[in-house]
mmCIF file of C-alpha atoms in Angstrom:
data_model
loop_
_atom_site.group_PDB
_atom_site.id
_atom_site.type_symbol
_atom_site.label_atom_id
_atom_site.label_comp_id
_atom_site.label_asym_id
_atom_site.label_seq_id
_atom_site.Cartn_x
_atom_site.Cartn_y
_atom_site.Cartn_z
ATOM 1 C CA MET N 93 -28.855 63.912 78.713
ATOM 2 C CA LYS N 94 -31.355 67.020 80.365
ATOM 3 C CA MET N 95 -33.611 66.550 77.890
ATOM 4 C CA ARG N 96 -33.790 63.024 78.252
ATOM 5 C CA ARG N 97 -34.210 63.465 81.634
ATOM 6 C CA LEU N 98 -37.199 65.605 81.068
ATOM 7 C CA LEU N 99 -38.971 63.930 78.353
ATOM 8 C CA ALA N 100 -38.792 60.653 80.507
ATOM 9 C CA VAL N 101 -40.040 62.933 83.015
ATOM 10 C CA LEU N 102 -43.124 64.799 80.746
ATOM 11 C CA LEU N 103 -43.616 61.052 79.531
ATOM 12 C CA VAL N 104 -44.466 59.690 83.584
ATOM 13 C CA VAL N 105 -46.615 62.617 84.577
ATOM 14 C CA GLY N 106 -49.031 61.401 81.584
ATOM 15 C CA LEU N 107 -48.572 58.052 82.638
ATOM 16 C CA ALA N 108 -49.139 59.146 86.065
ATOM 17 C CA VAL N 109 -52.726 61.401 85.672
ATOM 18 C CA MET N 110 -54.244 58.198 83.061
ATOM 19 C CA PRO N 111 -57.401 56.902 85.066
ATOM 20 C CA SER N 112 -56.348 53.883 86.717
ATOM 21 C CA PHE N 113 -56.639 50.516 85.260
ATOM 22 C CA ALA N 114 -59.830 49.752 88.142
ATOM 23 C CA GLU N 115 -61.834 52.610 85.877
ATOM 24 C CA GLU N 116 -60.511 52.159 83.043
ATOM 25 C CA SER N 117 -59.606 49.062 80.697
ATOM 26 C CA VAL N 118 -57.874 50.323 78.035
ATOM 27 C CA TRP N 119 -54.913 53.814 78.488
ATOM 28 C CA ARG N 120 -54.670 56.309 75.465
ATOM 29 C CA MET N 121 -52.299 57.794 73.272
ATOM 30 C CA TRP N 122 -52.630 59.553 70.498
ATOM 31 C CA PHE N 123 -51.209 57.836 66.699
ATOM 32 C CA ASN N 124 -51.082 60.772 64.105
ATOM 33 C CA ASP N 125 -54.985 62.660 64.051
ATOM 34 C CA ASP N 126 -55.989 59.637 65.749
ATOM 35 C CA ALA N 127 -56.687 57.950 69.368
ATOM 36 C CA LEU N 128 -55.133 54.204 69.752
ATOM 37 C CA TYR N 129 -56.340 52.514 72.899
ATOM 38 C CA LEU N 130 -53.508 50.067 75.043
ATOM 39 C CA SER N 131 -55.526 47.718 76.891
ATOM 40 C CA ASN N 132 -54.162 47.269 80.174
ATOM 41 C CA GLU N 133 -53.008 43.285 79.898
ATOM 42 C CA ARG N 134 -50.662 45.284 76.907
ATOM 43 C CA PRO N 135 -50.925 48.473 78.855
ATOM 44 C CA ALA N 136 -47.459 50.901 78.198
ATOM 45 C CA ILE N 137 -44.756 50.695 80.650
ATOM 46 C CA VAL N 138 -42.599 53.288 82.266
ATOM 47 C CA GLU N 139 -39.481 52.058 83.856
ATOM 48 C CA ASP N 140 -35.677 52.844 84.645
ATOM 49 C CA MET N 141 -37.335 57.020 83.155
ATOM 50 C CA VAL N 142 -38.159 55.265 79.688
ATOM 51 C CA LEU N 143 -41.293 54.672 78.227
ATOM 52 C CA TYR N 144 -41.444 51.574 76.486
ATOM 53 C CA LEU N 145 -44.290 50.502 74.471
ATOM 54 C CA PRO N 146 -46.047 47.478 72.730
ATOM 55 C CA ALA N 147 -44.479 46.608 69.681
ATOM 56 C CA ASP N 148 -47.764 45.707 67.867
ATOM 57 C CA ALA N 149 -48.905 48.749 68.888
ATOM 58 C CA VAL N 150 -46.832 51.121 66.769
ATOM 59 C CA LEU N 151 -44.236 49.234 64.394
ATOM 60 C CA SER N 152 -46.715 48.657 62.027
ATOM 61 C CA ARG N 153 -48.495 52.294 61.984
ATOM 62 C CA LEU N 154 -44.705 53.081 61.553
ATOM 63 C CA GLY N 155 -44.705 51.215 58.697
ATOM 64 C CA ALA N 156 -42.356 48.370 59.670
ATOM 65 C CA THR N 157 -42.357 44.860 61.043
ATOM 66 C CA TYR N 158 -40.335 42.252 62.742
ATOM 67 C CA VAL N 159 -38.829 38.916 63.356
ATOM 68 C CA TYR N 160 -38.215 37.217 66.825
ATOM 69 C CA ASP N 161 -35.244 34.391 66.886
ATOM 70 C CA ALA N 162 -35.667 33.180 69.737
ATOM 71 C CA ASP N 163 -32.126 30.408 69.736
ATOM 72 C CA SER N 164 -30.555 33.794 69.296
ATOM 73 C CA GLU N 165 -32.863 35.994 71.053
ATOM 74 C CA THR N 166 -32.552 38.423 68.910
ATOM 75 C CA TYR N 167 -35.841 40.806 67.915
ATOM 76 C CA THR N 168 -35.553 42.196 64.883
ATOM 77 C CA VAL N 169 -37.085 44.911 63.343
ATOM 78 C CA PHE N 170 -36.913 46.390 59.136
ATOM 79 C CA LYS N 171 -38.293 49.066 57.596
ATOM 80 C CA ASP N 172 -38.004 49.232 53.533
ATOM 81 C CA ASP N 173 -33.906 49.449 53.953
ATOM 82 C CA LEU N 174 -33.353 49.218 57.595
ATOM 83 C CA ILE N 175 -32.721 46.915 60.204
ATOM 84 C CA LEU N 176 -32.110 46.949 63.361
ATOM 85 C CA ALA N 177 -31.599 42.893 65.182
ATOM 86 C CA PHE N 178 -32.560 43.756 69.157
ATOM 87 C CA ASN N 179 -30.005 41.941 71.375
ATOM 88 C CA MET N 180 -32.999 40.801 74.017
ATOM 89 C CA GLN N 181 -29.825 40.023 76.790
ATOM 90 C CA THR N 182 -26.974 42.674 76.375
ATOM 91 C CA GLY N 183 -29.098 45.053 74.980
ATOM 92 C CA GLN N 184 -26.758 45.694 72.310
ATOM 93 C CA VAL N 185 -28.819 47.249 68.883
ATOM 94 C CA ILE N 186 -26.705 46.773 65.514
ATOM 95 C CA THR N 187 -28.023 47.835 62.348
ATOM 96 C CA SER N 188 -28.496 48.103 59.231
ATOM 97 C CA ASP N 189 -26.254 50.648 58.845
ATOM 98 C CA GLU N 190 -23.118 49.718 60.677
ATOM 99 C CA ARG N 191 -24.593 51.546 63.482
ATOM 100 C CA PHE N 192 -23.867 49.735 66.966
ATOM 101 C CA LEU N 193 -26.548 51.598 69.566
ATOM 102 C CA PHE N 194 -27.171 49.940 72.863
ATOM 103 C CA ALA N 195 -31.689 50.010 73.573
ATOM 104 C CA HIS N 196 -33.461 47.003 75.650
ATOM 105 C CA VAL N 197 -36.290 45.343 74.640
ATOM 106 C CA PHE N 198 -37.889 42.804 76.027
ATOM 107 C CA TYR N 199 -40.579 40.430 76.248
ATOM 108 C CA ARG N 200 -43.611 40.470 79.363
ATOM 109 C CA ASN N 201 -47.097 39.042 79.055
ATOM 110 C CA LYS N 202 -47.006 37.948 75.735
ATOM 111 C CA VAL N 203 -46.019 41.476 74.596
ATOM 112 C CA PHE N 204 -43.098 42.224 72.889
ATOM 113 C CA TYR N 205 -42.049 45.811 74.257
ATOM 114 C CA LEU N 206 -40.009 48.656 73.098
ATOM 115 C CA PRO N 207 -38.046 51.920 74.054
ATOM 116 C CA ALA N 208 -40.112 54.310 72.276
ATOM 117 C CA GLU N 209 -38.015 57.701 72.133
ATOM 118 C CA PHE N 210 -35.490 55.013 70.463
ATOM 119 C CA ILE N 211 -37.635 53.124 67.955
ATOM 120 C CA LEU N 212 -39.059 57.004 67.100
ATOM 121 C CA LYS N 213 -36.310 57.632 65.788
ATOM 122 C CA GLU N 214 -34.695 55.169 63.903
ATOM 123 C CA LEU N 215 -37.733 54.255 62.694
ATOM 124 C CA GLY N 216 -39.114 58.659 61.649
ATOM 125 C CA GLY N 217 -41.571 59.876 64.713
ATOM 126 C CA GLN N 218 -41.591 62.038 67.169
ATOM 127 C CA LEU N 219 -43.329 61.437 70.857
ATOM 128 C CA SER N 220 -45.608 64.706 72.438
ATOM 129 C CA THR N 221 -46.740 64.941 75.466
ATOM 130 C CA LEU N 222 -50.958 66.990 75.715
ATOM 131 C CA PRO N 223 -51.806 68.645 78.351
ATOM 132 C CA SER N 224 -53.763 66.157 79.754
ATOM 133 C CA GLY N 225 -51.088 63.733 79.655
ATOM 134 C CA SER N 226 -51.990 62.353 76.686
ATOM 135 C CA LEU N 227 -48.799 60.904 75.114
ATOM 136 C CA ARG N 228 -48.736 62.118 71.123
ATOM 137 C CA ILE N 229 -46.620 59.742 67.997
ATOM 138 C CA THR N 230 -46.473 61.913 64.605
ATOM 139 C CA THR N 231 -44.255 60.823 61.899
ATOM 140 C CA GLY N 232 -45.302 63.617 59.223
ATOM 141 C CA ARG N 233 -48.370 62.413 58.325
ATOM 142 C CA GLN N 234 -50.486 64.485 60.792
ATOM 143 C CA ARG N 235 -52.989 66.861 59.383
ATOM 144 C CA LEU N 236 -53.865 68.260 63.405
ATOM 145 C CA SER N 237 -51.215 70.124 65.321
ATOM 146 C CA ASP N 238 -50.647 69.463 69.049
ATOM 147 C CA GLY N 239 -53.090 72.146 70.486
ATOM 148 C CA GLU N 240 -56.320 71.450 67.265
ATOM 149 C CA ILE N 241 -55.704 67.250 69.147
ATOM 150 C CA ALA N 242 -56.306 68.230 72.226
ATOM 151 C CA ALA N 243 -58.883 70.853 71.445
ATOM 152 C CA VAL N 244 -61.073 67.120 69.977
ATOM 153 C CA GLU N 245 -59.391 64.929 73.461
ATOM 154 C CA ALA N 246 -61.166 67.338 75.580
ATOM 155 C CA SER N 247 -65.223 67.751 73.635
ATOM 156 C CA MET N 248 -64.452 63.356 74.161
ATOM 157 C CA THR N 249 -68.177 62.735 76.541
ATOM 158 C CA SER N 250 -65.753 60.075 77.304
ATOM 159 C CA TYR N 251 -62.447 58.045 77.818
ATOM 160 C CA GLN N 252 -62.888 55.759 74.848
ATOM 161 C CA GLN N 253 -65.143 57.949 73.299
ATOM 162 C CA SER N 254 -66.529 56.171 70.059
ATOM 163 C CA GLU N 255 -66.486 57.231 66.670
ATOM 164 C CA THR N 256 -69.301 55.304 65.462
ATOM 165 C CA GLY N 257 -72.948 56.854 65.496
ATOM 166 C CA ALA N 258 -74.409 60.663 66.196
ATOM 167 C CA ASN N 259 -72.291 62.902 64.587
ATOM 168 C CA THR N 260 -74.731 65.499 65.406
ATOM 169 C CA MET N 261 -73.465 68.978 65.767
ATOM 170 C CA TYR N 262 -75.669 72.221 68.519
ATOM 171 C CA LEU N 263 -74.195 75.983 68.848
ATOM 172 C CA LEU N 264 -75.054 77.060 71.661
ATOM 173 C CA ILE N 265 -74.553 81.135 71.939
ATOM 174 C CA ARG N 266 -74.266 83.862 74.596
ATOM 175 C CA ALA N 267 -77.480 85.827 74.342
ATOM 176 C CA LEU N 268 -74.624 88.873 75.023
ATOM 177 C CA PRO N 269 -76.826 92.377 74.565
ATOM 178 C CA LYS N 270 -74.257 93.674 71.623
ATOM 179 C CA GLN N 271 -73.485 91.438 70.292
ATOM 180 C CA VAL N 272 -76.758 88.726 69.003
ATOM 181 C CA THR N 273 -76.812 90.763 65.767
ATOM 182 C CA ASN N 274 -73.275 90.105 64.892
ATOM 183 C CA HIS N 275 -73.605 86.119 65.298
ATOM 184 C CA LEU N 276 -77.054 86.283 63.959
ATOM 185 C CA ARG N 277 -76.806 87.116 60.651
ATOM 186 C CA GLN N 278 -73.738 84.818 60.128
ATOM 187 C CA LEU N 279 -76.819 82.242 60.980
ATOM 188 C CA SER N 280 -78.588 83.821 58.585
ATOM 189 C CA THR N 281 -76.920 84.459 55.927
ATOM 190 C CA ARG N 282 -76.082 80.366 55.851
ATOM 191 C CA ASP N 283 -79.897 79.707 56.623
ATOM 192 C CA ILE N 284 -78.088 77.714 60.153
ATOM 193 C CA PRO N 285 -80.166 77.072 63.491
ATOM 194 C CA GLY N 286 -78.584 77.743 66.359
ATOM 195 C CA ALA N 287 -79.429 78.233 70.226
ATOM 196 C CA PHE N 288 -78.900 81.950 72.174
ATOM 197 C CA PHE N 289 -78.719 81.684 75.665
ATOM 198 C CA PHE N 290 -79.869 85.128 77.712
ATOM 199 C CA SER N 291 -79.642 85.070 81.980
ATOM 200 C CA ALA N 292 -81.959 87.780 83.603
ATOM 201 C CA SER N 293 -79.124 90.877 82.956
ATOM 202 C CA ASP N 294 -78.983 90.330 79.803
ATOM 203 C CA ILE N 295 -82.768 90.505 78.899
ATOM 204 C CA THR N 296 -82.778 94.064 81.343
ATOM 205 C CA ALA N 297 -80.006 95.342 79.757
ATOM 206 C CA ASN N 298 -81.499 94.948 76.394
ATOM 207 C CA PRO N 299 -85.082 93.198 75.788
ATOM 208 C CA ASP N 300 -84.735 93.956 71.954
ATOM 209 C CA ALA N 301 -81.995 91.621 71.736
ATOM 210 C CA LEU N 302 -83.830 88.518 73.148
ATOM 211 C CA ARG N 303 -87.269 89.931 70.191
ATOM 212 C CA GLU N 304 -84.361 90.286 67.345
ATOM 213 C CA VAL N 305 -83.365 85.609 68.230
ATOM 214 C CA TYR N 306 -87.428 85.234 68.601
ATOM 215 C CA VAL N 307 -88.536 87.031 65.863
ATOM 216 C CA ALA N 308 -85.359 85.604 63.525
ATOM 217 C CA GLY N 309 -86.976 81.573 64.229
ATOM 218 C CA GLN N 310 -83.766 80.779 66.946
ATOM 219 C CA THR N 311 -83.613 79.241 69.886
ATOM 220 C CA ILE N 312 -84.478 80.336 72.932
ATOM 221 C CA GLY N 313 -83.278 79.431 76.038
ATOM 222 C CA LEU N 314 -81.773 80.139 79.898
ATOM 223 C CA TYR N 315 -77.942 80.740 81.133
ATOM 224 C CA ILE N 316 -75.930 79.771 83.949
ATOM 225 C CA PRO N 317 -72.767 81.128 84.966
ATOM 226 C CA SER N 318 -70.949 78.035 85.998
ATOM 227 C CA GLY N 319 -69.816 78.181 89.803
ATOM 228 C CA THR N 320 -73.496 79.319 90.636
ATOM 229 C CA SER N 321 -74.652 77.087 93.480
ATOM 230 C CA SER N 322 -77.989 75.045 92.500
ATOM 231 C CA ALA N 323 -80.813 76.490 94.481
ATOM 232 C CA ALA N 324 -78.901 80.764 93.467
ATOM 233 C CA ALA N 325 -79.204 78.961 90.059
ATOM 234 C CA ILE N 326 -82.460 77.614 90.390
ATOM 235 C CA ASP N 327 -83.814 81.432 91.270
ATOM 236 C CA ALA N 328 -81.837 82.823 89.011
ATOM 237 C CA LEU N 329 -83.970 80.921 85.622
ATOM 238 C CA VAL N 330 -87.106 81.202 88.105
ATOM 239 C CA ARG N 331 -85.986 84.896 87.155
ATOM 240 C CA THR N 332 -85.118 85.085 83.966
ATOM 241 C CA GLN N 333 -88.401 82.973 82.617
ATOM 242 C CA ASP N 334 -90.746 85.432 84.044
ATOM 243 C CA LEU N 335 -88.902 88.118 81.902
ATOM 244 C CA MET N 336 -89.036 86.492 78.990
ATOM 245 C CA GLU N 337 -93.288 86.605 79.497
ATOM 246 C CA ARG N 338 -92.572 90.068 79.597
ATOM 247 C CA VAL N 339 -91.089 90.654 76.460
ATOM 248 C CA ILE N 340 -91.786 88.036 74.194
ATOM 249 C CA LYS N 341 -94.581 86.720 76.132
ATOM 250 C CA THR N 342 -93.236 82.947 75.763
ATOM 251 C CA SER N 343 -90.644 81.487 77.767
ATOM 252 C CA SER N 344 -88.082 78.696 77.786
ATOM 253 C CA CYS N 345 -86.373 75.570 79.557
ATOM 254 C CA LEU N 346 -83.637 74.745 77.774
ATOM 255 C CA VAL N 347 -80.457 75.672 79.625
ATOM 256 C CA LEU N 348 -76.719 76.495 79.190
ATOM 257 C CA ALA N 349 -74.682 75.481 82.075
ATOM 258 C CA PRO N 350 -71.022 75.247 81.106
ATOM 259 C CA GLY N 351 -68.932 73.302 83.312
ATOM 260 C CA GLY N 352 -71.385 72.308 86.285
ATOM 261 C CA SER N 353 -71.591 69.164 87.772
ATOM 262 C CA ALA N 354 -73.343 66.058 87.702
ATOM 263 C CA ALA N 355 -75.038 67.137 91.022
ATOM 264 C CA PHE N 356 -75.748 70.582 89.140
ATOM 265 C CA TYR N 357 -77.293 68.982 86.348
ATOM 266 C CA LYS N 358 -79.452 66.472 88.102
ATOM 267 C CA GLU N 359 -80.878 69.462 90.660
ATOM 268 C CA LEU N 360 -82.260 72.016 87.470
ATOM 269 C CA THR N 361 -83.129 68.449 85.874
ATOM 270 C CA ASN N 362 -85.542 67.875 88.748
ATOM 271 C CA ALA N 363 -86.813 71.260 89.098
ATOM 272 C CA GLY N 364 -87.773 70.877 84.864
ATOM 273 C CA PHE N 365 -85.479 72.648 83.302
ATOM 274 C CA ILE N 366 -82.906 71.196 80.104
ATOM 275 C CA VAL N 367 -79.435 71.825 80.786
ATOM 276 C CA TRP N 368 -76.848 72.278 78.770
ATOM 277 C CA ASP N 369 -73.611 71.319 79.163
ATOM 278 C CA ALA N 370 -70.821 72.584 75.664
ATOM 279 C CA ASN N 371 -67.905 70.830 74.982
ATOM 280 C CA PHE N 372 -65.981 71.892 72.435
ATOM 281 C CA ASP N 373 -65.696 75.726 73.301
ATOM 282 C CA THR N 374 -63.816 77.836 70.572
ATOM 283 C CA ALA N 375 -62.513 80.430 72.742
ATOM 284 C CA VAL N 376 -59.096 77.519 72.407
ATOM 285 C CA GLU N 377 -58.804 79.717 68.802
ATOM 286 C CA SER N 378 -55.500 80.755 67.601
ATOM 287 C CA GLY N 379 -52.652 81.081 65.141
ATOM 288 C CA SER N 380 -51.572 77.070 66.018
ATOM 289 C CA VAL N 381 -55.806 75.627 66.012
ATOM 290 C CA SER N 382 -58.340 75.922 63.973
ATOM 291 C CA LEU N 383 -62.054 75.697 64.499
ATOM 292 C CA ALA N 384 -62.484 74.435 61.587
ATOM 293 C CA SER N 385 -59.734 72.029 61.146
ATOM 294 C CA VAL N 386 -61.358 70.799 65.336
ATOM 295 C CA ALA N 387 -64.544 70.394 64.214
ATOM 296 C CA GLY N 388 -63.874 68.086 61.002
ATOM 297 C CA ARG N 389 -62.322 65.990 63.417
ATOM 298 C CA ILE N 390 -65.019 66.195 66.462
ATOM 299 C CA LEU N 391 -66.532 62.398 65.051
ATOM 300 C CA TRP N 392 -69.248 62.934 68.188
ATOM 301 C CA LYS N 393 -71.969 64.400 69.215
ATOM 302 C CA SER N 394 -70.624 68.040 69.697
ATOM 303 C CA ALA N 395 -71.854 70.843 71.038
ATOM 304 C CA VAL N 396 -70.314 74.235 70.258
ATOM 305 C CA TYR N 397 -70.024 77.283 72.507
ATOM 306 C CA PHE N 398 -69.947 80.391 71.582
ATOM 307 C CA ASP N 399 -68.733 82.482 74.372
ATOM 308 C CA GLY N 400 -71.084 85.943 72.642
ATOM 309 C CA THR N 401 -68.937 88.854 71.980
ATOM 310 C CA SER N 402 -67.507 89.945 68.915
ATOM 311 C CA ALA N 403 -64.407 87.513 68.434
ATOM 312 C CA SER N 404 -67.233 85.352 68.752
ATOM 313 C CA ALA N 405 -69.082 86.128 66.357
ATOM 314 C CA GLY N 406 -65.897 85.552 64.223
ATOM 315 C CA ARG N 407 -65.495 82.507 65.333
ATOM 316 C CA LEU N 408 -68.324 81.361 64.077
ATOM 317 C CA SER N 409 -68.346 83.018 60.872
ATOM 318 C CA ARG N 410 -64.578 80.448 60.074
ATOM 319 C CA LEU N 411 -66.103 77.721 61.626
ATOM 320 C CA LEU N 412 -68.898 77.879 59.306
ATOM 321 C CA ASP N 413 -66.523 78.545 56.490
ATOM 322 C CA GLY N 414 -63.386 76.520 56.870
ATOM 323 C CA TYR N 415 -65.530 73.634 57.846
ATOM 324 C CA SER N 416 -67.536 72.144 54.532
ATOM 325 C CA GLY N 417 -69.317 69.433 56.718
ATOM 326 C CA ALA N 418 -70.853 72.122 58.398
ATOM 327 C CA LYS N 419 -73.613 72.856 57.835
ATOM 328 C CA SER N 420 -74.837 69.520 57.376
ATOM 329 C CA ARG N 421 -74.396 68.321 60.204
ATOM 330 C CA ILE N 422 -76.334 71.664 62.930
ATOM 331 C CA ALA N 423 -79.428 70.346 63.567
ATOM 332 C CA ALA N 424 -81.849 72.685 66.111
ATOM 333 C CA VAL N 425 -81.441 72.812 69.863
ATOM 334 C CA THR N 426 -85.197 72.325 70.236
ATOM 335 C CA GLU N 427 -86.455 70.802 73.250
ATOM 336 C CA GLY N 428 -87.153 66.937 72.783
ATOM 337 C CA VAL N 429 -83.896 67.130 71.764
ATOM 338 C CA LYS N 430 -80.883 64.901 74.862
ATOM 339 C CA PRO N 431 -78.508 67.137 75.814
ATOM 340 C CA LEU N 432 -75.541 66.707 75.592
ATOM 341 C CA ARG N 433 -73.813 65.495 78.750
ATOM 342 C CA TYR N 434 -69.599 64.385 79.581
ATOM 343 C CA GLY N 435 -70.253 60.864 80.050
ATOM 344 C CA GLY N 436 -72.392 60.022 78.101
#
């Protein structure tokens, strides 16, 4: 009972953190490895600490069908040899294997609703809550872990992410001086383009690293850490450009500024910079999160961030070796490419 109550609390929190229907016309959850969007006309509902889902959103995905008998007000679910007959008046459930259970099914706004935990237990599914609060149903046919789905979800640049169209991938690498060579080696041996972003202190500490990237023909950009004010950022970027001019006789207006606000990006753009954000941070890699698996599931434009450490070089290698489709998707970051931003 304690676990059931805890799950119910998590479900309520999960529903609460989703965008309001006034802001979004859909509510997102996950079924195995796929995003499932419920419209505001048939949303998930929590009543008496129980989560209810629209029957038409889950039954067919669980391999089940149903019939409704209006005379007896019985909602009957079929899957293989299992039959679940729900009496919508009394809440009694009679099963084909002669069990007598209790679960409430109701009809609202022309939609039948089923108790999620009950129906998943009977039909062979499990419910979990992702860090974002999104719910996920798994049936044993999923290929990605909860952590991997969480990384895929975090890469979405809009709430209802389109999975058609451009799926180009860009590699954005923080150019820490002592590790530039390691990252360059991973790219050059595979003939893959990347973009290296330097701060003024990076260039001062090791100007040879900047020369090495320039000679290798890889894209060079400017780096600004998160939390920097726009005025301080512009000053730092101009200083970085001046240092680049001294070292390699050319400069860049490309900027990597992870996690900046829309207002911050606008001010830098107005100052003449082309500002990129990253929507896939490879630091999420863990024993249960494969970068190759996540990259293969991100079916939209993605800017993949490597923090430039020695561990980051290993992540770059594992991503490129583990994801066979990487090379065909990866493109060079140039001043003519529209930068990735959240929300567009």
